[in-house]
XYZ file of C-alpha atoms in Angstrom:
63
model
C 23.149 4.616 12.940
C 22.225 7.852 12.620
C 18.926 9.273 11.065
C 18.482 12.857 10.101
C 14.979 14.270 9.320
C 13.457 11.062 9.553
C 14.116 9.991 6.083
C 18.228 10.998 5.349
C 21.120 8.801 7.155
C 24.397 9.554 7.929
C 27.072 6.645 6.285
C 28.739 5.178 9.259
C 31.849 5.082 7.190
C 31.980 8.466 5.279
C 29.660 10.496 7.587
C 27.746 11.820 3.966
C 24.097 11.959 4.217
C 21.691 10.218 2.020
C 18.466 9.549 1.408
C 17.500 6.224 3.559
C 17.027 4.116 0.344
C 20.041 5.040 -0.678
C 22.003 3.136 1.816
C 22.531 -0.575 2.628
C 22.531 -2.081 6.414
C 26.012 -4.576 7.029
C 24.930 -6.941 9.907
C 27.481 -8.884 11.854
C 25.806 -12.710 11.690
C 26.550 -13.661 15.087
C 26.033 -10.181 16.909
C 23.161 -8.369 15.481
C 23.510 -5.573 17.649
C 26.345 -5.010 15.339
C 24.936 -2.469 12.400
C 26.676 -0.056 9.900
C 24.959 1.976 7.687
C 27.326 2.556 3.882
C 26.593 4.438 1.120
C 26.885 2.795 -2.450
C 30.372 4.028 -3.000
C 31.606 2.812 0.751
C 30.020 -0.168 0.264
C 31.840 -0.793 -3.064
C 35.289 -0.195 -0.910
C 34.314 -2.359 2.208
C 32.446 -4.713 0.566
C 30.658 -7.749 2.004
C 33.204 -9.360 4.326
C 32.812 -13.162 5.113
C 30.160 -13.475 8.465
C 28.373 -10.550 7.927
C 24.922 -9.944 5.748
C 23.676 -6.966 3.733
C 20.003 -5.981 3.881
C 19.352 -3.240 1.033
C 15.773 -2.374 2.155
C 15.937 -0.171 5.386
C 13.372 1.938 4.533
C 11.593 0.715 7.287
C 13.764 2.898 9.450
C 12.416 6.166 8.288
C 10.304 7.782 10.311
């Protein structure tokens, strides 16, 4: 994950930047060390898989 200016983030998928409540947060369920940070239009490709949870509300994050 990758924060710029304290309220833009870098996709993990894309490497765009967008404002932080633009993005959604895909958490592995059983490792939650695992994190990826997609855009809208990455997300729409990748999706949710099966295991893994999607928190919309990382706001939180900026700083």
């Amino acid at each position: 994950m990758n924060i710029v200016d304290g309220d833009r983030i870098e996709c993990d998928r894309c490497e765009s930047v967008f404002p932080i409540e633009d993005v959604s947060l895909l958490e592995k369920e059983t490792n939650r060390d695992y994190e990826r940070v997609l855009c809208a239009a990455c997300l729409g490709v990748v999706g949710v898989p099966k295991g893994y949870t999607l928190r919309r509300d990382i706001s939180h994050l900026a700083g």
